[in-house]
Coordinates of C-alpha atoms in Angstrom, one line a residue:
M1 CA 55.2 69.9 89.3
K2 CA 57.6 67.5 91.7
K3 CA 60.6 69.2 90.1
I4 CA 59.0 73.0 90.9
L5 CA 58.4 71.8 94.7
L6 CA 62.0 70.4 94.9
L7 CA 63.2 74.0 93.8
L8 CA 61.1 75.8 96.5
I9 CA 62.3 73.7 99.2
A10 CA 66.0 74.3 97.7
S11 CA 65.6 77.9 97.4
Y12 CA 63.9 78.1 100.9
L13 CA 66.4 76.3 102.9
I14 CA 69.2 78.6 101.1
S15 CA 67.0 81.5 102.3
C16 CA 67.1 79.8 105.8
S17 CA 71.0 79.5 105.8
N18 CA 71.4 83.0 104.6
D19 CA 69.3 84.0 107.5
D20 CA 71.4 82.4 109.9
S21 CA 74.7 84.2 108.7
T22 CA 75.7 86.5 110.9
T23 CA 78.2 89.7 110.6
T24 CA 81.6 89.2 112.6
N25 CA 82.9 92.6 110.9
Q26 CA 81.3 96.4 112.1
A27 CA 81.3 99.9 110.8
P28 CA 83.4 102.4 112.4
A29 CA 82.1 103.9 115.5
N30 CA 80.2 107.6 115.2
F31 CA 82.1 110.3 115.2
T32 CA 81.4 114.3 115.6
V33 CA 82.4 117.0 113.1
T34 CA 83.5 120.7 113.9
T35 CA 84.5 123.5 111.9
E36 CA 86.4 126.7 112.8
I37 CA 85.8 129.5 110.1
I38 CA 88.4 132.2 109.4
N39 CA 87.5 134.9 107.0
N40 CA 86.9 132.9 104.0
D41 CA 88.9 129.7 104.9
V42 CA 87.3 126.7 106.8
T43 CA 89.1 124.2 108.8
I44 CA 87.0 121.1 109.4
F45 CA 87.8 118.8 112.1
W46 CA 86.2 115.2 113.3
T47 CA 87.1 113.2 116.0
E48 CA 89.0 109.8 115.3
A49 CA 86.1 107.1 114.1
T50 CA 87.4 104.2 115.7
D51 CA 86.7 100.7 114.3
P52 CA 85.9 97.7 116.5
E53 CA 88.2 95.4 114.7
G54 CA 91.2 97.6 115.2
E55 CA 91.2 98.0 111.1
Q56 CA 92.4 101.2 109.9
V57 CA 90.0 104.2 108.9
T58 CA 89.9 106.3 106.0
Y59 CA 88.0 109.3 105.4
E60 CA 86.2 111.0 102.7
V61 CA 85.0 114.8 102.5
I62 CA 81.7 115.7 100.9
L63 CA 81.3 119.3 100.2
N64 CA 78.1 120.4 98.8
S65 CA 77.4 117.2 97.2
E66 CA 81.0 116.8 95.6
S67 CA 83.6 114.6 96.9
I68 CA 86.7 116.8 97.5
S69 CA 88.9 114.8 99.2
I70 CA 89.0 110.8 99.5
D71 CA 91.4 107.6 101.5
Q72 CA 92.8 110.6 103.8
E73 CA 94.1 109.4 107.5
S74 CA 94.3 112.8 109.1
T75 CA 91.0 114.0 110.8
S76 CA 91.3 117.8 109.6
Y77 CA 90.5 119.2 106.3
Q78 CA 90.9 123.0 105.3
I79 CA 89.4 124.9 102.3
D80 CA 90.4 128.3 101.5
D81 CA 89.0 131.0 99.4
L82 CA 85.1 130.2 99.9
S83 CA 82.8 132.6 98.7
Y84 CA 81.4 135.1 101.7
D85 CA 78.4 135.5 103.1
T86 CA 77.4 131.6 101.7
T87 CA 75.8 128.7 103.7
Y88 CA 77.9 125.2 102.7
E89 CA 76.8 121.6 103.8
G90 CA 78.7 118.7 103.7
S91 CA 79.5 115.0 105.8
I92 CA 82.7 113.4 106.3
I93 CA 82.6 109.5 105.6
A94 CA 84.5 107.1 107.6
R95 CA 85.5 103.8 105.8
D96 CA 87.1 100.5 107.2
V97 CA 89.1 98.4 105.1
D98 CA 86.2 96.2 104.4
G99 CA 84.1 99.3 102.8
L100 CA 82.1 99.6 106.0
T101 CA 80.9 103.2 106.3
T102 CA 79.7 105.4 108.8
T103 CA 78.9 109.3 108.0
S104 CA 78.6 112.4 109.7
D105 CA 77.1 115.5 108.5
F106 CA 77.7 119.3 109.0
S107 CA 77.2 123.0 107.5
F108 CA 78.7 125.8 108.2
S109 CA 78.2 130.0 106.6
I110 CA 81.2 132.3 105.8
G111 CA 79.6 135.9 106.7
E112 CA 80.7 139.3 105.5
K113 CA 84.4 140.5 105.4
N114 CA 84.3 143.1 107.6
N115 CA 86.8 142.7 110.8
T116 CA 90.1 143.5 111.5
P117 CA 92.3 140.1 111.7
P118 CA 93.9 139.8 115.4
T119 CA 97.7 139.5 115.8
I120 CA 100.0 136.7 117.8
E121 CA 103.6 136.9 119.1
L122 CA 105.1 133.8 120.0
L123 CA 107.2 134.4 123.4
G124 CA 108.9 131.1 124.5
I125 CA 110.1 128.7 123.4
D126 CA 112.9 130.1 121.1
N127 CA 113.3 129.2 117.6
G128 CA 116.2 126.5 117.8
E129 CA 116.6 126.4 121.3
V130 CA 117.8 123.3 122.6
I131 CA 115.3 122.8 126.2
Q132 CA 116.7 120.8 129.1
Q133 CA 113.7 119.0 129.8
F134 CA 111.3 116.5 127.9
T135 CA 108.1 117.2 130.5
D136 CA 106.2 119.5 131.7
I137 CA 107.2 121.8 128.9
T138 CA 105.7 125.1 128.6
L139 CA 104.8 127.2 125.3
T140 CA 103.8 130.9 125.8
W141 CA 102.3 134.1 123.3
K142 CA 100.5 137.1 123.4
G143 CA 97.4 137.3 121.2
M144 CA 96.2 140.9 120.4
D145 CA 93.1 142.1 118.4
Q146 CA 92.4 146.1 117.6
E147 CA 88.2 145.6 118.3
N148 CA 89.1 144.0 121.7
D149 CA 87.2 141.0 120.6
P150 CA 87.3 137.9 123.2
L151 CA 90.5 135.6 121.5
I152 CA 90.8 131.7 121.6
Y153 CA 93.5 129.6 120.2
T154 CA 94.7 126.8 118.6
V155 CA 98.3 125.3 119.7
R156 CA 99.7 122.6 116.7
I157 CA 102.7 120.8 117.2
G158 CA 104.8 118.5 115.1
P159 CA 107.9 117.2 114.0
S160 CA 108.2 119.1 110.8
P161 CA 106.6 122.3 109.9
G162 CA 104.5 120.6 107.6
S163 CA 102.8 118.0 109.9
L164 CA 101.8 120.3 112.9
Q165 CA 99.2 118.2 114.9
Q166 CA 96.6 120.1 116.7
K167 CA 96.9 119.8 120.3
A168 CA 94.5 122.3 122.0
F169 CA 91.0 123.8 120.1
N170 CA 88.9 126.9 121.5
Y171 CA 91.5 127.5 124.2
T172 CA 91.8 130.7 126.2
E173 CA 95.0 130.6 128.1
E174 CA 98.4 132.2 126.2
N175 CA 100.1 129.2 127.6
Y176 CA 100.2 125.6 126.7
T177 CA 102.0 122.8 128.9
I178 CA 103.0 119.7 127.1
D179 CA 103.4 116.9 129.3
Y180 CA 105.8 114.8 127.3
L181 CA 108.0 114.9 124.4
T182 CA 110.4 112.5 122.9
T183 CA 114.3 113.3 123.6
G184 CA 116.8 114.3 121.1
E185 CA 114.1 115.2 118.8
T186 CA 113.2 118.3 117.0
Y187 CA 109.8 119.9 117.3
Y188 CA 107.9 122.8 115.6
W189 CA 105.1 124.7 116.7
Q190 CA 102.6 127.2 116.0
I191 CA 99.8 129.2 117.4
S192 CA 96.5 130.5 115.3
V193 CA 94.2 132.8 117.0
F194 CA 90.8 133.7 116.2
D195 CA 88.6 136.8 117.1
G196 CA 85.1 135.0 116.4
L197 CA 85.3 136.0 112.6
V198 CA 89.3 136.1 111.5
R199 CA 92.1 133.6 112.3
T200 CA 95.4 134.6 112.4
D201 CA 98.5 132.1 112.3
S202 CA 101.6 132.8 114.1
E203 CA 105.0 132.2 112.6
I204 CA 106.7 128.3 113.2
K205 CA 109.0 128.3 115.5
G206 CA 111.2 125.0 116.1
F207 CA 113.3 123.6 119.5
K208 CA 115.2 120.6 119.9
V209 CA 114.8 118.5 123.2
Y210 CA 117.9 117.7 125.0
E211 CA 119.1 114.1 124.8
K212 CA 122.1 112.8 127.3
V213 CA 123.1 109.1 126.1
F214 CA 125.1 106.4 127.7
E215 CA 126.7 104.2 124.6
G216 CA 126.5 100.4 125.8
D217 CA 125.1 98.5 128.8
Y218 CA 124.0 99.8 131.8
E219 CA 123.5 98.0 135.1
I220 CA 122.2 99.0 138.3
N221 CA 122.3 96.7 141.3
N222 CA 122.2 99.0 144.4
P223 CA 120.7 102.6 145.6
Q224 CA 124.4 104.3 145.6
E225 CA 124.1 103.3 141.7
M226 CA 120.8 104.4 141.4
E227 CA 121.7 108.0 143.1
I228 CA 124.9 107.8 140.3
F229 CA 122.2 107.4 137.5
D230 CA 119.6 110.1 138.8
N231 CA 122.8 112.8 138.9
E232 CA 123.8 111.6 135.6
G233 CA 120.1 112.2 134.0
Y234 CA 120.9 109.5 131.1
T235 CA 118.1 109.8 128.6
Q236 CA 119.0 107.3 126.4
I237 CA 121.2 103.5 126.8
T238 CA 122.1 102.5 123.5
G239 CA 122.7 98.6 124.5
N240 CA 120.6 96.7 127.5
F241 CA 119.3 98.1 130.5
S242 CA 119.6 95.8 133.7
L243 CA 118.2 96.4 137.3
I244 CA 119.1 93.2 138.9
D245 CA 119.1 92.5 142.7
Y246 CA 118.3 95.8 143.7
T247 CA 116.6 95.9 147.3
D248 CA 115.5 99.3 147.3
T249 CA 112.0 100.1 146.8
N250 CA 112.3 103.2 145.2
S251 CA 112.9 103.9 141.2
D252 CA 112.4 107.4 141.0
G253 CA 115.9 108.2 140.0
L254 CA 114.9 106.2 136.7
Q255 CA 112.6 109.1 135.9
S256 CA 114.8 110.5 133.4
L257 CA 114.8 107.6 131.1
N258 CA 113.4 107.4 127.8
K259 CA 115.0 105.3 125.1
I260 CA 116.6 101.9 125.7
G261 CA 118.7 100.5 122.4
G262 CA 118.7 97.1 123.7
N263 CA 116.6 94.9 126.5
L264 CA 115.5 96.3 129.3
I265 CA 115.8 93.4 132.4
I266 CA 114.3 94.0 135.5
R267 CA 115.1 90.9 137.7
R268 CA 115.2 89.9 141.4
T269 CA 114.3 93.5 143.0
N270 CA 112.3 94.6 145.7
L271 CA 109.9 97.2 143.5
P272 CA 106.7 97.4 144.7
D273 CA 105.8 99.0 141.3
L274 CA 108.1 100.1 138.4
K275 CA 106.5 104.0 138.0
G276 CA 110.5 105.2 138.2
F277 CA 110.2 103.8 134.2
K278 CA 107.0 106.1 133.5
N279 CA 108.9 108.2 131.3
L280 CA 110.6 105.3 129.1
E281 CA 108.8 105.2 125.5
I282 CA 111.4 103.6 123.4
M283 CA 112.9 100.1 123.9
E284 CA 114.5 98.2 120.9
G285 CA 114.9 94.9 122.4
D286 CA 113.3 92.4 124.9
L287 CA 111.4 93.4 128.2
L288 CA 112.1 90.8 130.4
I289 CA 110.6 91.2 134.2
S290 CA 111.4 88.3 136.2
K291 CA 111.5 86.7 140.1
N292 CA 110.4 90.4 141.5
N293 CA 108.8 89.2 144.5
F294 CA 106.6 92.4 145.5
I295 CA 105.6 94.0 142.0
S296 CA 101.6 93.2 141.9
N297 CA 101.5 95.0 138.6
L298 CA 103.6 96.6 135.8
E299 CA 102.2 100.5 136.1
G300 CA 104.9 102.2 135.1
L301 CA 105.3 101.1 131.2
E302 CA 102.2 103.0 130.0
R303 CA 104.4 105.0 127.5
I304 CA 105.8 101.9 126.1
K305 CA 103.8 101.2 122.8
K306 CA 106.0 98.6 121.1
I307 CA 108.0 95.9 122.5
D308 CA 110.5 95.2 119.2
N309 CA 111.4 91.9 120.4
G310 CA 109.9 89.6 123.1
L311 CA 107.7 90.1 126.4
F312 CA 108.8 87.7 129.4
I313 CA 107.0 87.7 132.6
L314 CA 108.4 84.9 134.9
R315 CA 108.0 84.0 138.1
N316 CA 106.7 87.3 139.6
E317 CA 104.8 86.0 142.9
L318 CA 102.8 88.8 143.7
L319 CA 102.0 90.1 139.8
S320 CA 98.0 89.6 139.4
D321 CA 97.3 91.7 136.4
L322 CA 99.4 93.0 133.4
K323 CA 98.1 96.5 133.8
G324 CA 101.0 99.1 132.7
I325 CA 101.6 97.2 129.3
E326 CA 97.9 98.0 127.9
N327 CA 99.2 100.3 125.1
I328 CA 101.9 97.7 123.3
A329 CA 100.9 97.6 119.5
F330 CA 99.1 95.0 117.8
T331 CA 101.8 92.8 116.6
M332 CA 104.3 91.3 118.6
D333 CA 107.5 90.7 116.9
G334 CA 109.1 88.5 119.4
H335 CA 108.1 85.8 121.8
V336 CA 105.6 86.3 124.5
S337 CA 106.1 84.4 127.8
F338 CA 104.1 84.1 130.8
I339 CA 105.9 81.6 133.1
E340 CA 105.0 81.0 137.0
N341 CA 103.5 83.8 138.4
S342 CA 101.6 82.3 140.9
S343 CA 99.2 85.3 141.5
L344 CA 98.7 86.2 137.4
S345 CA 94.7 85.8 137.4
N346 CA 94.0 88.8 134.9
M347 CA 95.5 88.7 131.4
S348 CA 92.9 90.5 129.4
I349 CA 95.0 93.6 128.8
L350 CA 96.4 91.6 126.1
E351 CA 93.5 91.4 124.4
K352 CA 94.1 93.2 121.2
I353 CA 97.2 91.5 120.0
R354 CA 96.5 90.3 116.7
T355 CA 99.9 88.5 115.3
I356 CA 103.0 87.0 117.4
N357 CA 106.0 86.5 115.1
G358 CA 107.3 84.4 118.0
Y359 CA 106.0 81.7 120.4
L360 CA 103.4 82.0 122.8
W361 CA 104.2 80.3 126.2
I362 CA 101.7 80.5 129.4
Q363 CA 102.3 78.0 132.2
G364 CA 102.3 77.7 136.0
N365 CA 99.6 81.2 136.6
Q366 CA 96.1 81.3 138.2
I367 CA 94.2 82.5 135.3
T368 CA 90.8 80.9 135.1
N369 CA 89.8 82.0 131.5
L370 CA 92.8 82.9 128.7
E371 CA 91.3 84.9 125.9
F372 CA 92.8 86.4 123.0
P373 CA 89.5 88.0 121.0
N374 CA 91.9 89.2 118.2
L375 CA 94.8 86.9 117.8
E376 CA 95.3 85.9 114.5
E377 CA 98.4 83.9 113.7
V378 CA 101.6 82.9 116.1
N379 CA 104.3 82.3 113.9
G380 CA 107.3 81.0 115.6
E381 CA 108.8 77.7 115.2
I382 CA 110.9 78.4 118.3
F383 CA 112.7 75.2 120.3
D384 CA 113.5 75.2 123.9
N385 CA 116.7 74.2 125.7
V386 CA 115.7 70.9 125.3
Y387 CA 114.7 70.9 121.7
H388 CA 111.0 70.8 122.0
Q389 CA 108.8 72.9 119.9
I390 CA 107.2 75.7 121.3
G391 CA 104.4 77.6 119.2
I392 CA 101.3 78.3 121.1
K393 CA 102.1 76.3 125.0
I394 CA 99.7 76.4 127.4
V395 CA 100.4 74.1 130.3
I396 CA 100.2 73.5 134.1
N397 CA 97.9 76.6 134.5
G398 CA 96.1 74.9 137.5
K399 CA 92.8 77.2 137.7
L400 CA 92.7 77.6 133.9
K401 CA 88.9 76.4 132.8
K402 CA 88.4 78.2 129.2
I403 CA 90.9 78.4 126.0
Q404 CA 89.5 81.1 123.7
M405 CA 91.0 82.3 120.5
P406 CA 88.3 82.5 117.8
A407 CA 89.9 84.7 115.3
L408 CA 93.3 82.2 115.2
T409 CA 93.8 81.3 112.1
K410 CA 97.4 80.0 111.9
A411 CA 99.8 78.6 114.4
S412 CA 103.5 76.7 114.0
R413 CA 102.3 74.9 116.8
I414 CA 99.6 74.1 119.8
E415 CA 100.4 72.6 122.9
I416 CA 97.6 72.3 125.6
R417 CA 98.8 70.2 128.3
S418 CA 98.5 69.4 132.5
N419 CA 95.6 72.3 132.9
I420 CA 93.8 69.8 135.4
L421 CA 90.4 72.1 135.4
L422 CA 90.5 73.3 131.5
T423 CA 86.9 72.2 130.2
E424 CA 86.7 74.2 126.7
V425 CA 89.2 75.4 124.2
T426 CA 87.5 77.7 121.2
M427 CA 89.6 77.9 118.1
N428 CA 87.1 77.7 115.6
S429 CA 88.6 79.5 113.1
I430 CA 92.1 77.8 112.9
A431 CA 92.7 76.0 109.6
T432 CA 96.4 75.2 109.8
I433 CA 98.8 73.9 112.3
E434 CA 102.5 73.5 110.6
N435 CA 103.6 70.8 113.3
E436 CA 101.8 69.2 115.9
L437 CA 98.9 69.3 117.8
L438 CA 99.2 68.0 121.4
I439 CA 96.2 68.0 123.8
S440 CA 97.6 65.9 126.9
S441 CA 96.6 65.4 130.4
N442 CA 93.9 67.8 131.0
G443 CA 91.8 66.1 133.7
N444 CA 88.5 67.7 133.0
L445 CA 88.2 68.1 129.3
T446 CA 85.5 66.0 128.0
T447 CA 85.2 67.2 124.2
I448 CA 87.9 68.1 122.1
N449 CA 85.3 70.5 119.5
G450 CA 87.1 73.8 119.1
F451 CA 89.0 73.2 116.1
Q452 CA 85.8 73.0 113.3
N453 CA 87.9 74.1 110.5
L454 CA 91.4 72.6 111.2
I455 CA 92.3 70.9 107.7
G456 CA 95.9 70.4 108.6
N457 CA 97.3 70.8 105.3
S458 CA 100.8 70.8 106.3
T459 CA 102.8 67.7 105.8
N460 CA 104.5 68.1 108.9
F461 CA 101.5 68.5 111.1
S462 CA 100.8 65.7 113.8
L463 CA 98.2 65.0 115.9
E464 CA 98.6 63.7 119.4
I465 CA 96.1 63.2 122.4
N466 CA 96.8 61.3 125.4
G467 CA 96.0 61.0 129.0
N468 CA 93.1 63.3 129.1
Q469 CA 91.0 61.3 132.2
K470 CA 87.4 62.2 131.2
L471 CA 87.6 62.9 127.2
E472 CA 84.4 61.6 125.8
N473 CA 84.6 62.6 122.5
I474 CA 87.2 63.8 119.6
M475 CA 85.6 66.0 116.7
L476 CA 88.2 67.3 114.4
P477 CA 85.8 66.7 111.3
S478 CA 87.7 69.2 108.7
I479 CA 91.4 67.5 108.9
H480 CA 92.4 65.8 105.7
T481 CA 96.2 65.6 105.5
I482 CA 98.3 64.7 108.3
D483 CA 102.0 63.4 108.8
K484 CA 100.6 61.1 112.0
I485 CA 98.3 60.5 114.7
L486 CA 98.5 58.9 118.1
I487 CA 95.3 59.2 120.4
E488 CA 96.3 56.9 124.2
Q489 CA 95.3 56.4 127.6
N490 CA 92.0 58.6 127.1
E491 CA 90.1 56.4 129.7
K492 CA 86.5 57.5 128.7
L493 CA 86.8 57.9 124.9
A494 CA 83.9 56.7 123.3
T495 CA 83.8 58.8 119.9
I496 CA 86.0 59.8 117.5
Q497 CA 85.2 62.2 114.5
L498 CA 87.7 62.2 111.9
N499 CA 85.2 61.8 109.0
N500 CA 87.2 64.1 106.0
L501 CA 90.5 62.3 106.9
E502 CA 92.1 61.0 103.5
N503 CA 96.0 60.8 104.0
V504 CA 98.4 59.6 107.2
T505 CA 101.7 59.8 106.1
T506 CA 103.8 58.0 108.6
S507 CA 101.9 56.4 111.2
F508 CA 98.3 56.1 112.7
S509 CA 98.0 54.6 116.4
I510 CA 95.2 54.4 118.6
L511 CA 96.1 52.5 122.0
N512 CA 94.9 52.2 125.5
N513 CA 91.4 53.6 125.4
E514 CA 89.5 51.8 127.6
I515 CA 86.1 52.0 126.4
L516 CA 86.7 53.2 122.8
E517 CA 84.6 50.7 120.6
D518 CA 83.6 53.0 117.5
Y519 CA 85.9 53.7 114.8
C520 CA 83.1 54.2 112.1
S521 CA 84.2 57.5 111.3
L522 CA 87.7 56.5 109.9
A523 CA 85.7 53.6 107.5
S524 CA 86.5 55.9 104.5
Y525 CA 90.1 56.5 105.5
A526 CA 90.7 52.8 106.2
V527 CA 89.7 52.1 102.5
N528 CA 92.8 54.8 101.3
A529 CA 95.0 53.3 103.8
L530 CA 94.4 49.9 102.5
E531 CA 94.9 51.0 99.1
E532 CA 98.2 52.4 99.9
Q533 CA 99.3 49.1 102.4
K534 CA 99.2 51.5 105.6
E535 CA 97.5 50.3 108.9
I536 CA 95.5 52.0 111.5
I537 CA 97.0 50.4 114.8
T538 CA 94.6 49.4 117.5
E539 CA 95.8 48.1 120.9
G540 CA 94.5 48.2 124.5
N541 CA 91.2 49.6 123.4
L542 CA 87.9 48.0 124.4
Y543 CA 87.3 47.0 120.7
N544 CA 90.6 46.4 118.5
P545 CA 89.4 46.0 114.8
T546 CA 92.0 45.9 112.1
T547 CA 92.1 48.5 109.1
A548 CA 90.4 45.9 106.8
M549 CA 87.4 45.7 109.4
I550 CA 87.0 49.4 109.7
A551 CA 86.9 49.6 105.8
T552 CA 84.1 47.2 105.6
R553 CA 82.2 49.2 107.8
E554 CA 80.5 46.1 109.1
G555 CA 83.3 45.7 111.5
C556 CA 83.7 49.4 112.4
K557 CA 82.4 49.0 116.2
L558 CA 81.9 46.7 118.6

């Protein structure tokens, strides 16, 4: 009977534990399905089912209970030669990479075949034409129907005849303006006309967007050089493009610029915005914006979807938010730096970034909350000009109160220093820091408890916590392997939680923490240290026991 009772209690505790768990992943969002029927052919269209975590979504098409397409990424599917005078039912299943699904149903009927198909003629742009613009490009056509039925059109454009993308549906005009295309590229277009019963597809025509290339680096320093650039109409710079010491406030002369093969450097200008760059789409180097005293945001850079190298935003006095770079990709392949932008208080636009393959350096800004909710890895092992490793470096942000990176699992290094109002650090998912965790001189930080899963399983990993005036508790319960530890000059430190610590390779020092008297969480490690002839050095604290005293547990606290 006693064993049965214990089993029931254990089962109840496991059930409670499972009830307390939460699901962090969510299924794709709801979406809608429409159909276009032409004779006995049907095209099924659906809106994109976005995933809350930004994961890739694929689709499965079900028709009359039969799966007819799986794992497709496009949002349309065409079925030909269906039976006339028949009703069909089906569904689209959106599935994320973790297998969570969202379903939307549809139905349609194929009528009788009794209609003369409409006809269509493409008028312009001509096949093979090179057009001398890449914005506001107009396509024209003419549709005709023998029964004079109202006509609607579908507009398709793409980089090849086999990959046309729908741009307009149920469209009634006989012209369509494309606001923007990439220079130097060839595009193909096709119009479908529908009279309510039958669809007719036009021929496919192709055209090329002009490109004017400047080979090498290009720099503009004054309005006269800006006028020359405007008159030349360059669409591509193969090297670096620099706007430096430019005193005018107008950058409209840059609107032809579409591609930069190197870095974009904007330094010491009087520009109030970056709207002259509104057609810049492709940039293969760094984006460096520094010492521009009048820029308040980054509007004008919206077309840039990927920065191939680094993002450096430095010492722009009036820059208050990062609006304008909201379309950059989930992965940053270079370094990311926001340094001494004395008005920068909002960095929320960067919340979707998942991976930074360089360093992340945030210093001297006016942000109060630093949130990267989707950032998973910062991999850069880079040294600054005095050979200090950077990794994640968050220092001297005078108004910063909270650092929240809940999805971060791995970093090359983390430095959190001299943020005088900082009270909270949340990095609960991080397991590995390859080099160093340094938390120093954060005057209002009372507890280090945001690293609950940090194991520190690198032999190069070191921990330094010093000069945090109000720090009362250090809770790093999962660390088991580390190269060295220094805990120093934390005036109010009373508790250290390193319960799972097993191995310190080089040194372990606890120095000059005025009220520290309890070392009992280190007792298990102290036993290992004695066996390996290592010491926990304690000096200048309220209580300074030897390693042997800590190991006995009787002398681990005052």
